[in-house]
Short mmCIF file of C-alpha atoms in Angstrom, two decimals:
data_model
loop_
_atom_site.label_atom_id
_atom_site.label_comp_id
_atom_site.label_asym_id
_atom_site.label_seq_id
_atom_site.Cartn_x
_atom_site.Cartn_y
_atom_site.Cartn_z
CA MET A 1 4.24 37.97 9.46
CA ARG A 2 1.75 35.75 10.60
CA GLU A 3 2.45 32.82 9.93
CA SER A 4 -0.25 29.84 8.13
CA ARG A 5 -2.50 27.84 10.45
CA PRO A 6 -0.38 24.53 10.15
CA VAL A 7 2.84 26.13 9.99
CA ALA A 8 1.42 27.30 13.64
CA HIS A 9 0.22 24.51 14.18
CA VAL A 10 3.67 22.56 14.06
CA ARG A 11 5.69 24.28 16.06
CA ARG A 12 2.90 24.87 18.83
CA ARG A 13 2.24 21.00 18.62
CA ALA A 14 6.13 20.24 19.02
CA ARG A 15 6.66 23.05 22.00
CA ARG A 16 4.17 21.07 23.98
CA ILE A 17 5.39 17.52 23.19
CA ASP A 18 9.21 19.07 23.55
CA ALA A 19 7.90 19.52 27.56
CA VAL A 20 6.41 16.03 27.59
CA ARG A 21 9.36 14.16 26.46
CA CYS A 22 12.08 16.31 26.96
CA ALA A 23 13.57 13.32 29.43
CA ARG A 24 13.33 10.76 27.43
CA VAL A 25 15.62 11.70 24.79
CA ASP A 26 18.62 14.04 23.39
CA LEU A 27 19.25 17.18 22.81
CA PRO A 28 20.73 15.99 18.92
CA THR A 29 17.58 15.01 18.63
CA LEU A 30 14.66 17.39 19.33
CA ALA A 31 17.07 19.26 17.01
CA LEU A 32 16.88 16.81 14.37
CA ARG A 33 13.08 17.11 15.20
CA ARG A 34 12.70 20.39 14.64
CA GLU A 35 14.90 20.53 11.68
CA LEU A 36 12.81 17.22 9.67
CA VAL A 37 9.89 19.13 10.10
CA ARG A 38 11.10 22.54 8.63
CA LEU A 39 12.42 19.88 6.22
CA ARG A 40 9.15 18.43 5.97
CA LEU A 41 6.94 21.77 5.46
CA ARG A 42 9.51 22.69 2.64
CA GLY A 43 8.53 19.40 0.86
CA ALA A 44 11.56 18.16 1.09
CA LEU A 45 10.45 15.54 2.73
CA GLY A 46 7.64 12.27 1.79
CA HIS A 47 5.39 11.45 4.66
CA HIS A 48 7.60 10.20 6.85
CA ALA A 49 11.23 11.28 7.15
CA VAL A 50 13.69 8.08 9.93
CA ALA A 51 16.20 9.67 11.47
CA ASP A 52 18.59 8.16 14.97
CA GLY A 53 16.12 8.17 18.08
CA ALA A 54 13.75 6.69 15.58
CA VAL A 55 11.93 9.86 14.97
CA LEU A 56 9.23 10.10 12.68
CA PRO A 57 7.09 12.62 11.82
CA VAL A 58 3.67 11.45 10.59
CA PHE A 59 1.63 13.73 9.12
CA THR A 60 -2.12 14.10 8.20
CA GLU A 61 -3.67 17.29 6.71
CA SER A 62 -2.73 20.02 9.07
CA HIS A 63 -1.36 18.03 11.97
CA VAL A 64 1.60 16.15 13.27
CA PHE A 65 2.70 13.51 14.85
CA TRP A 66 5.96 12.06 16.83
CA LEU A 67 6.56 8.35 16.94
CA LEU A 68 9.62 8.37 19.94
CA SER A 69 11.44 4.69 20.46
CA GLU A 70 11.69 5.42 24.11
CA GLU A 71 15.36 3.11 23.81
CA PRO A 72 16.50 4.75 19.84
CA ARG A 73 19.13 1.46 19.03
CA GLY A 74 19.81 3.01 15.32
CA PRO A 75 17.98 4.46 12.51
CA PHE A 76 16.22 2.25 10.19
CA ASN A 77 16.38 -0.95 12.07
CA ARG A 78 12.27 -0.09 13.15
CA ALA A 79 9.18 -1.23 12.32
CA ARG A 80 7.55 1.89 13.45
CA CYS A 81 7.44 3.07 9.94
CA PHE A 82 3.60 3.32 9.98
CA GLY A 83 1.43 4.64 8.18
CA ASP A 84 -0.78 7.90 8.48
CA ILE A 85 -4.14 8.88 8.30
CA ASP A 86 -4.77 8.90 3.62
CA ALA A 87 -6.40 10.41 1.99
CA THR A 88 -8.77 7.52 1.42
CA GLU A 89 -9.08 6.64 5.24
CA ASN A 90 -9.71 10.55 5.44
CA SER A 91 -12.23 9.94 2.85
CA MET A 92 -14.07 6.47 4.02
CA LEU A 93 -14.59 7.63 7.40
CA ARG A 94 -16.95 10.99 6.16
CA GLY A 95 -18.52 8.73 4.00
CA ARG A 96 -17.48 10.17 1.04
CA GLY A 97 -15.76 6.92 -0.64
CA GLY A 98 -12.73 4.98 0.32
CA CYS A 99 -9.49 3.44 -2.51
CA TYR A 100 -9.86 1.13 -5.62
CA LYS A 101 -9.86 -2.01 -2.54
CA HIS A 102 -13.04 -1.25 -1.56
CA ALA A 103 -13.89 -1.46 -5.09
CA PHE A 104 -11.79 -4.57 -6.61
CA TYR A 105 -11.29 -7.00 -2.73
CA GLY A 106 -14.07 -5.00 -0.31
CA ILE A 107 -11.58 -3.91 1.87
CA GLU A 108 -13.05 -0.40 4.07
CA SER A 109 -10.04 1.06 4.28
CA HIS A 110 -10.80 3.07 7.08
CA ARG A 111 -10.30 -0.71 8.74
CA CYS A 112 -7.02 -1.66 6.71
CA MET A 113 -3.72 -0.53 8.01
CA GLU A 114 -0.97 0.47 6.78
CA ALA A 115 2.66 -1.02 7.73
CA THR A 116 5.99 -2.62 6.99
CA PRO A 117 8.36 -5.37 8.93
CA SER A 118 10.74 -3.15 7.04
CA LEU A 119 11.66 -0.31 5.29
CA ALA A 120 14.41 -1.57 3.90
CA CYS A 121 14.97 -1.72 -0.67
CA ALA A 122 16.46 -3.62 -3.07
CA ASN A 123 15.01 -1.01 -6.00
CA LYS A 124 15.52 2.63 -5.82
CA CYS A 125 12.29 3.22 -8.00
CA ILE A 126 11.31 6.02 -9.66
CA PHE A 127 8.11 7.47 -8.32
CA CYS A 128 9.15 5.59 -4.78
CA TRP A 129 6.49 8.10 -2.72
CA ARG A 130 9.82 7.68 0.52
CA HIS A 131 12.25 9.85 -2.72
CA HIS A 132 14.51 7.72 -1.50
CA THR A 133 14.69 8.35 2.71
CA ASN A 134 14.92 4.33 2.91
CA PRO A 135 17.87 2.31 3.30
CA VAL A 136 18.90 0.13 0.29
CA GLY A 137 20.17 -3.10 0.44
CA THR A 138 20.41 -6.46 -0.92
CA GLU A 139 20.66 -8.66 2.56
CA TRP A 140 18.73 -8.20 6.04
CA ARG A 141 21.69 -6.24 8.19
CA TRP A 142 19.77 -4.41 10.86
CA LYS A 143 18.64 -5.21 13.80
CA MET A 144 15.72 -6.30 14.42
CA ASP A 145 12.28 -6.30 16.03
CA PRO A 146 10.48 -9.11 17.19
CA PRO A 147 6.96 -9.48 15.52
CA GLU A 148 4.94 -9.64 18.46
CA LEU A 149 6.26 -5.60 18.75
CA ILE A 150 5.63 -4.57 15.52
CA LEU A 151 1.92 -5.54 15.48
CA GLN A 152 1.25 -4.30 19.24
CA GLU A 153 2.48 -0.72 17.81
CA ALA A 154 1.14 -1.07 14.30
CA LEU A 155 -2.34 -1.36 15.58
CA GLU A 156 -1.80 0.72 19.19
CA ASN A 157 -1.13 3.08 16.45
CA HIS A 158 -4.14 2.54 14.08
CA MET A 159 -6.12 3.01 16.46
CA ALA A 160 -4.18 6.10 18.26
CA MET A 161 -4.43 7.77 14.30
CA ILE A 162 -8.15 6.67 13.89
CA ARG A 163 -8.87 8.78 17.04
CA GLN A 164 -7.84 11.73 15.62
CA PHE A 165 -10.94 12.27 14.08
CA LYS A 166 -13.39 12.07 16.95
CA GLY A 167 -15.71 14.85 16.71
CA VAL A 168 -13.58 15.99 13.38
CA PRO A 169 -17.28 17.42 11.45
CA GLY A 170 -18.22 15.52 8.71
CA VAL A 171 -16.99 12.15 10.40
CA ARG A 172 -19.56 9.10 10.68
CA PRO A 173 -20.45 7.99 13.75
CA GLU A 174 -19.97 4.33 12.40
CA ARG A 175 -16.77 4.82 11.06
CA PHE A 176 -15.71 5.74 13.58
CA GLN A 177 -16.09 2.83 15.75
CA GLU A 178 -15.65 0.82 13.54
CA GLY A 179 -12.01 2.08 12.29
CA LEU A 180 -10.82 1.35 15.50
CA VAL A 181 -10.81 -2.08 15.04
CA ALA A 182 -8.10 -3.02 12.42
CA GLN A 183 -8.79 -5.63 10.16
CA HIS A 184 -6.67 -5.89 7.34
CA CYS A 185 -3.17 -5.44 7.41
CA ALA A 186 -1.86 -3.89 3.86
CA LEU A 187 2.43 -4.50 3.89
CA SER A 188 2.74 -1.72 1.25
CA LEU A 189 4.03 0.97 3.28
CA VAL A 190 7.59 1.25 2.11
CA GLY A 191 10.87 -1.29 1.34
CA GLU A 192 10.14 -4.68 0.79
CA PRO A 193 8.71 -6.97 3.58
CA ILE A 194 9.76 -10.29 2.98
CA MET A 195 13.15 -9.18 3.52
CA TYR A 196 12.68 -9.17 7.29
CA PRO A 197 12.99 -12.27 8.42
CA GLU A 198 10.93 -13.90 10.49
CA ILE A 199 7.80 -12.47 7.87
CA ASN A 200 6.60 -15.65 8.42
CA ARG A 201 5.94 -15.46 11.50
CA PHE A 202 4.20 -12.28 11.35
CA LEU A 203 2.04 -12.94 9.27
CA ARG A 204 0.75 -15.62 11.66
CA LEU A 205 0.56 -13.86 14.24
CA LEU A 206 -2.04 -11.05 11.53
CA HIS A 207 -4.18 -14.14 10.95
CA ARG A 208 -4.44 -14.92 14.48
CA ARG A 209 -5.87 -11.57 15.65
CA GLY A 210 -8.43 -12.60 12.83
CA LEU A 211 -6.16 -9.10 10.25
CA SER A 212 -6.15 -9.68 6.78
CA SER A 213 -3.26 -9.67 4.81
CA PHE A 214 -1.89 -8.10 1.86
CA VAL A 215 1.78 -8.23 1.22
CA VAL A 216 3.40 -6.39 -1.88
CA THR A 217 7.36 -7.83 -3.29
CA ASN A 218 8.73 -6.22 -5.61
CA ALA A 219 9.85 -9.21 -7.67
CA GLN A 220 13.82 -9.22 -6.29
CA PHE A 221 13.34 -12.52 -3.47
CA PRO A 222 12.00 -15.73 -5.28
CA ASP A 223 13.08 -17.87 -2.69
CA GLU A 224 11.63 -15.91 -0.20
CA ILE A 225 8.49 -15.52 -2.38
CA ARG A 226 9.40 -19.25 -2.41
CA THR A 227 9.15 -19.89 1.55
CA LEU A 228 6.32 -17.55 1.78
CA GLU A 229 2.79 -18.80 4.08
CA PRO A 230 -0.06 -18.38 2.66
CA VAL A 231 -1.51 -14.77 2.26
CA THR A 232 -4.61 -13.64 1.53
CA GLN A 233 -3.25 -11.81 -1.20
CA LEU A 234 0.11 -11.65 -1.96
CA TYR A 235 1.35 -8.83 -4.92
CA VAL A 236 4.28 -8.47 -7.28
CA SER A 237 4.91 -5.50 -8.25
CA VAL A 238 5.47 -5.81 -12.35
CA ASP A 239 6.47 -1.75 -13.48
CA ALA A 240 8.25 -2.60 -16.49
CA SER A 241 8.09 -5.89 -19.41
CA THR A 242 12.07 -5.91 -20.63
CA ARG A 243 15.51 -5.67 -19.53
CA GLU A 244 16.29 -2.44 -19.76
CA SER A 245 12.51 -0.94 -19.19
CA LEU A 246 12.57 -2.64 -15.41
CA ARG A 247 17.27 -1.42 -15.13
CA ARG A 248 15.97 2.83 -16.16
CA ILE A 249 12.17 2.77 -13.59
CA ASP A 250 12.80 -0.02 -10.87
CA ARG A 251 17.00 0.60 -11.02
CA PRO A 252 18.04 -2.26 -8.92
CA LEU A 253 20.73 -3.34 -6.71
CA PHE A 254 20.68 -6.50 -7.83
CA LYS A 255 22.99 -7.30 -10.94
CA ASP A 256 21.14 -10.11 -11.88
CA PHE A 257 18.29 -8.63 -11.44
CA TRP A 258 15.79 -9.09 -14.09
CA THR A 259 16.80 -13.15 -13.19
CA ARG A 260 15.43 -12.30 -9.87
CA PHE A 261 12.61 -11.06 -11.79
CA LEU A 262 11.64 -13.47 -14.20
CA ASP A 263 11.84 -16.01 -11.34
CA SER A 264 10.28 -14.17 -9.01
CA LEU A 265 7.51 -14.21 -10.83
CA ARG A 266 7.53 -18.21 -11.72
CA ALA A 267 7.34 -18.06 -7.71
CA LEU A 268 4.15 -16.53 -7.87
CA SER A 269 2.63 -19.15 -10.09
CA GLU A 270 3.30 -21.45 -7.50
CA LYS A 271 1.41 -20.00 -4.67
CA GLY A 272 -2.24 -21.31 -4.10
CA GLN A 273 -3.56 -18.34 -3.04
CA ARG A 274 -4.50 -14.77 -4.23
CA THR A 275 -1.73 -13.62 -6.53
CA VAL A 276 -1.45 -10.25 -8.30
CA TYR A 277 0.17 -8.64 -10.99
CA ARG A 278 0.88 -4.67 -10.19
CA LEU A 279 1.46 -2.35 -13.14
CA THR A 280 2.20 1.00 -12.61
CA LEU A 281 2.53 2.69 -15.94
CA VAL A 282 5.08 6.08 -16.31
CA LYS A 283 4.18 8.27 -19.74
CA ALA A 284 7.36 7.82 -21.78
CA TRP A 285 8.72 4.66 -19.54
CA ASN A 286 7.02 1.81 -20.04
CA VAL A 287 2.63 2.31 -21.35
CA GLU A 288 4.27 1.36 -25.40
CA GLU A 289 5.12 -2.32 -23.08
CA VAL A 290 1.61 -3.79 -24.13
CA THR A 291 3.20 -7.09 -26.12
CA ALA A 292 6.08 -7.26 -23.42
CA TYR A 293 3.47 -7.31 -20.63
CA ALA A 294 0.94 -9.47 -22.04
CA ASN A 295 4.52 -12.02 -22.57
CA LEU A 296 5.47 -12.01 -18.76
CA VAL A 297 1.69 -13.25 -17.75
CA ALA A 298 1.84 -16.81 -18.40
CA LEU A 299 5.19 -17.09 -16.11
CA GLY A 300 2.91 -15.92 -12.42
CA ASN A 301 0.05 -16.72 -14.07
CA PRO A 302 -1.84 -14.15 -11.35
CA ASP A 303 -5.24 -14.65 -10.96
CA PHE A 304 -5.78 -10.79 -11.08
CA ILE A 305 -4.11 -7.97 -13.03
CA GLU A 306 -3.70 -3.71 -10.90
CA VAL A 307 -3.09 -1.63 -13.74
CA LYS A 308 -2.66 1.60 -12.13
CA GLY A 309 -1.92 5.28 -13.83
CA VAL A 310 1.48 6.18 -11.58
CA THR A 311 0.48 8.76 -8.80
CA TYR A 312 2.80 11.93 -9.07
CA CYS A 313 4.75 13.07 -4.90
CA GLY A 314 6.29 15.72 -6.23
CA GLU A 315 9.55 17.18 -7.21
CA SER A 316 12.60 14.97 -5.64
CA SER A 317 16.60 15.39 -7.14
CA ALA A 318 15.80 11.34 -6.74
CA SER A 319 13.26 11.15 -9.80
CA SER A 320 12.93 13.62 -13.30
CA LEU A 321 9.49 12.53 -13.56
CA THR A 322 6.52 15.40 -12.95
CA MET A 323 2.87 15.49 -14.07
CA ALA A 324 3.95 14.81 -17.54
CA ASN A 325 4.85 11.22 -17.04
CA VAL A 326 0.46 10.67 -15.58
CA PRO A 327 -1.37 9.27 -17.57
CA TRP A 328 -5.74 9.87 -18.01
CA HIS A 329 -7.65 7.55 -16.81
CA GLU A 330 -8.66 7.32 -20.00
CA GLU A 331 -5.41 6.83 -21.88
CA VAL A 332 -4.72 3.61 -18.68
CA VAL A 333 -8.40 2.30 -20.12
CA GLY A 334 -7.09 2.36 -23.51
CA PHE A 335 -3.78 -0.13 -22.42
CA VAL A 336 -5.48 -2.32 -20.11
CA ARG A 337 -7.94 -2.73 -22.94
CA GLN A 338 -5.29 -3.84 -25.50
CA LEU A 339 -3.43 -6.11 -22.69
CA ALA A 340 -6.75 -7.43 -22.51
CA ALA A 341 -7.04 -8.19 -26.08
CA MET A 342 -4.32 -9.92 -25.60
CA LEU A 343 -4.81 -12.70 -22.62
CA PRO A 344 -7.86 -14.92 -24.08
CA ASP A 345 -8.24 -16.35 -19.99
CA TYR A 346 -8.35 -12.24 -18.81
CA GLU A 347 -11.05 -10.26 -18.73
CA LEU A 348 -11.89 -6.05 -17.83
CA ALA A 349 -13.29 -6.76 -14.39
CA CYS A 350 -13.36 -3.72 -12.22
CA GLU A 351 -12.67 -0.12 -11.97
CA HIS A 352 -11.64 2.95 -9.65
CA GLU A 353 -11.58 5.89 -11.69
CA HIS A 354 -10.91 8.02 -9.19
CA SER A 355 -7.38 5.60 -8.10
CA ASN A 356 -6.95 5.67 -11.92
CA CYS A 357 -6.65 1.93 -11.08
CA LEU A 358 -8.26 -1.32 -13.86
CA LEU A 359 -8.77 -4.83 -12.69
CA LEU A 360 -8.17 -7.59 -14.90
CA ALA A 361 -10.05 -10.90 -14.09
CA HIS A 362 -9.02 -14.57 -14.55
CA LYS A 363 -11.94 -15.66 -15.83
CA ARG A 364 -12.75 -18.79 -13.70
CA PHE A 365 -13.39 -15.77 -11.38
CA LYS A 366 -16.45 -15.34 -13.37
CA ARG A 367 -19.31 -17.30 -12.37
CA HIS A 368 -22.45 -17.84 -14.09
CA GLY A 369 -21.98 -14.43 -15.89
CA GLU A 370 -21.31 -12.54 -12.74
CA TRP A 371 -17.50 -11.84 -11.18
CA TRP A 372 -16.50 -12.74 -7.71
CA THR A 373 -13.23 -10.74 -7.63
CA TRP A 374 -14.14 -9.85 -3.77
CA ILE A 375 -13.01 -11.91 -0.64
CA ASN A 376 -14.83 -13.51 1.71
CA TYR A 377 -12.21 -12.14 4.90
CA THR A 378 -14.35 -14.81 7.31
CA ARG A 379 -14.00 -17.62 5.34
CA PHE A 380 -10.13 -16.66 4.80
CA GLN A 381 -10.20 -16.99 8.50
CA GLU A 382 -10.85 -20.05 8.46
CA LEU A 383 -9.14 -21.31 6.28
CA ALA A 384 -6.05 -19.91 7.36
CA ARG A 385 -6.21 -21.65 10.79
CA ALA A 386 -7.27 -24.75 8.90
CA HIS A 387 -3.80 -24.94 7.02
CA ALA A 388 -2.06 -23.69 10.73
CA GLU A 389 -3.75 -26.01 12.41
CA SER A 390 -2.96 -28.87 10.17
CA GLY A 391 0.63 -28.16 9.65
CA GLY A 392 0.75 -27.15 6.44
CA ALA A 393 -1.96 -30.64 5.62
CA ALA A 394 -5.01 -28.81 4.60
CA PRO A 395 -4.32 -26.88 1.02
CA PHE A 396 -6.91 -24.21 0.41
CA THR A 397 -6.74 -22.04 -3.15
CA ALA A 398 -7.56 -18.48 -3.75
CA ASP A 399 -11.54 -20.13 -5.39
CA ASP A 400 -11.85 -21.31 -1.30
CA TYR A 401 -12.63 -17.47 -0.36
CA ALA A 402 -13.49 -15.57 -2.82
CA ALA A 403 -17.03 -13.21 -2.81
CA ARG A 404 -19.44 -11.89 -5.96
CA THR A 405 -18.19 -8.36 -6.66
CA PRO A 406 -21.11 -5.23 -6.60
CA ARG A 407 -22.01 -4.02 -9.79
CA TRP A 408 -21.01 -0.25 -8.39
CA ALA A 409 -17.31 -1.19 -9.25
CA LEU A 410 -17.63 -3.49 -12.49
CA PHE A 411 -15.90 -1.71 -14.97
CA GLY A 412 -18.84 -0.30 -17.63
CA SER A 413 -20.92 0.54 -14.55
CA ARG A 414 -22.61 4.10 -13.92
CA GLU A 415 -20.52 4.72 -11.00
CA ARG A 416 -17.12 3.68 -12.25
CA GLY A 417 -15.73 1.97 -8.67
CA PHE A 418 -18.00 4.09 -6.19
CA ASP A 419 -19.54 2.74 -3.85
CA PRO A 420 -23.01 4.30 -3.92
CA ALA A 421 -23.76 3.74 0.11
CA ASP A 422 -21.39 7.27 0.15
CA THR A 423 -21.90 10.45 -0.64
CA ARG A 424 -19.31 11.98 -3.37
CA PHE A 425 -18.05 15.54 -2.51
CA PHE A 426 -16.71 17.91 -5.44
CA ARG A 427 -14.78 20.38 -4.31
CA LYS A 428 -16.34 24.05 -5.04
CA ASN A 429 -15.78 25.48 -8.70
CA ARG A 430 -14.02 22.38 -9.83
CA PRO A 431 -16.98 20.43 -11.54
CA LYS A 432 -13.96 17.40 -11.14
CA ASP A 433 -14.91 14.28 -9.10
CA ILE A 434 -11.99 14.13 -6.05
CA SER A 435 -13.57 11.52 -4.08
CA GLY A 436 -11.55 8.45 -2.77
CA CYS A 437 -8.07 8.56 -3.95
#
């Protein structure tokens, strides 16, 4: 039987790379590599898999790229789990729309690199897209790469993956050129980034390079949140609102996980820059907890509250989730309306229908009747630089680098979060819009 094109392409490319790189890796590593390809094609692994020798297969549509560690130093000790060209970057390069962060905050998806300095995490969430192939732990106990190396390799990998699209039909030339220069860094790919002992040094390097910083934490390290230096935007994942539901959904390793969770929310309220609660709705798991969620808002007093329907990442022995657990967009809208009604200081500001995501914003970001949820990235860099040069004596707040939100990104707009500068794409014989995420 003739092989399908993706499978044949993977095998041809693997053979080419084996021929070029065979002097650098041992035979067991090559065997592991082939096995990882087989498992990934069968759907048994997520987008990335890590084995001895730090071999990471990264998939982009029908392509596979191998990121090889020049000096194998054991599993999970590298920050090489750097992202692939996901659907939103692919879509943005083609002018077919970006992800919800473009609608909510003005991020250009093709200029945003997802990375992590820590593959490890203190939770085993039921909806983790990694299907728990990454390590878990309550403290850092792995070898550590310097932040300079992590950032350099992340930037190189971002550029290399954007270059895949050179000459690809439909890719806009100006978007391709823009994508070669990363402007944003989202530390949300996998794991718990603030577990990395040199996280503050890494953030300073990002800002010196003119990259914005979006950090996502799983609310189990309150002390690290307090000592975190200013970032462009700090997220805390609020996956549940009661002790029991958090235990079932996040499956945390810490015995005092609920105490840590609540203290992490309090720590968030002490930060001066932009803060976000990120809620992931899972039908039959946490969508009935509206009142309890509202009670948690007072602890962290976040600037924004993102509410997103869970993304189904495929069947896994590590999770019982199915497509039945994914809420419809109108169900997410209904949940957010109920939540907003319980929070007098917040209003429903933005929507990105294609990502099944909505944004509640604190009313202080509504100036003269207009929402200012977007970010003035140039101004942030100026403020961050002054803060660093003054040794922290030049504080700044989220209000100092806000920017006006365009009308197409607002809740209730005809576009429902789709940038009119892009073109909607419809799959043949399917009227449903699949642009963006």
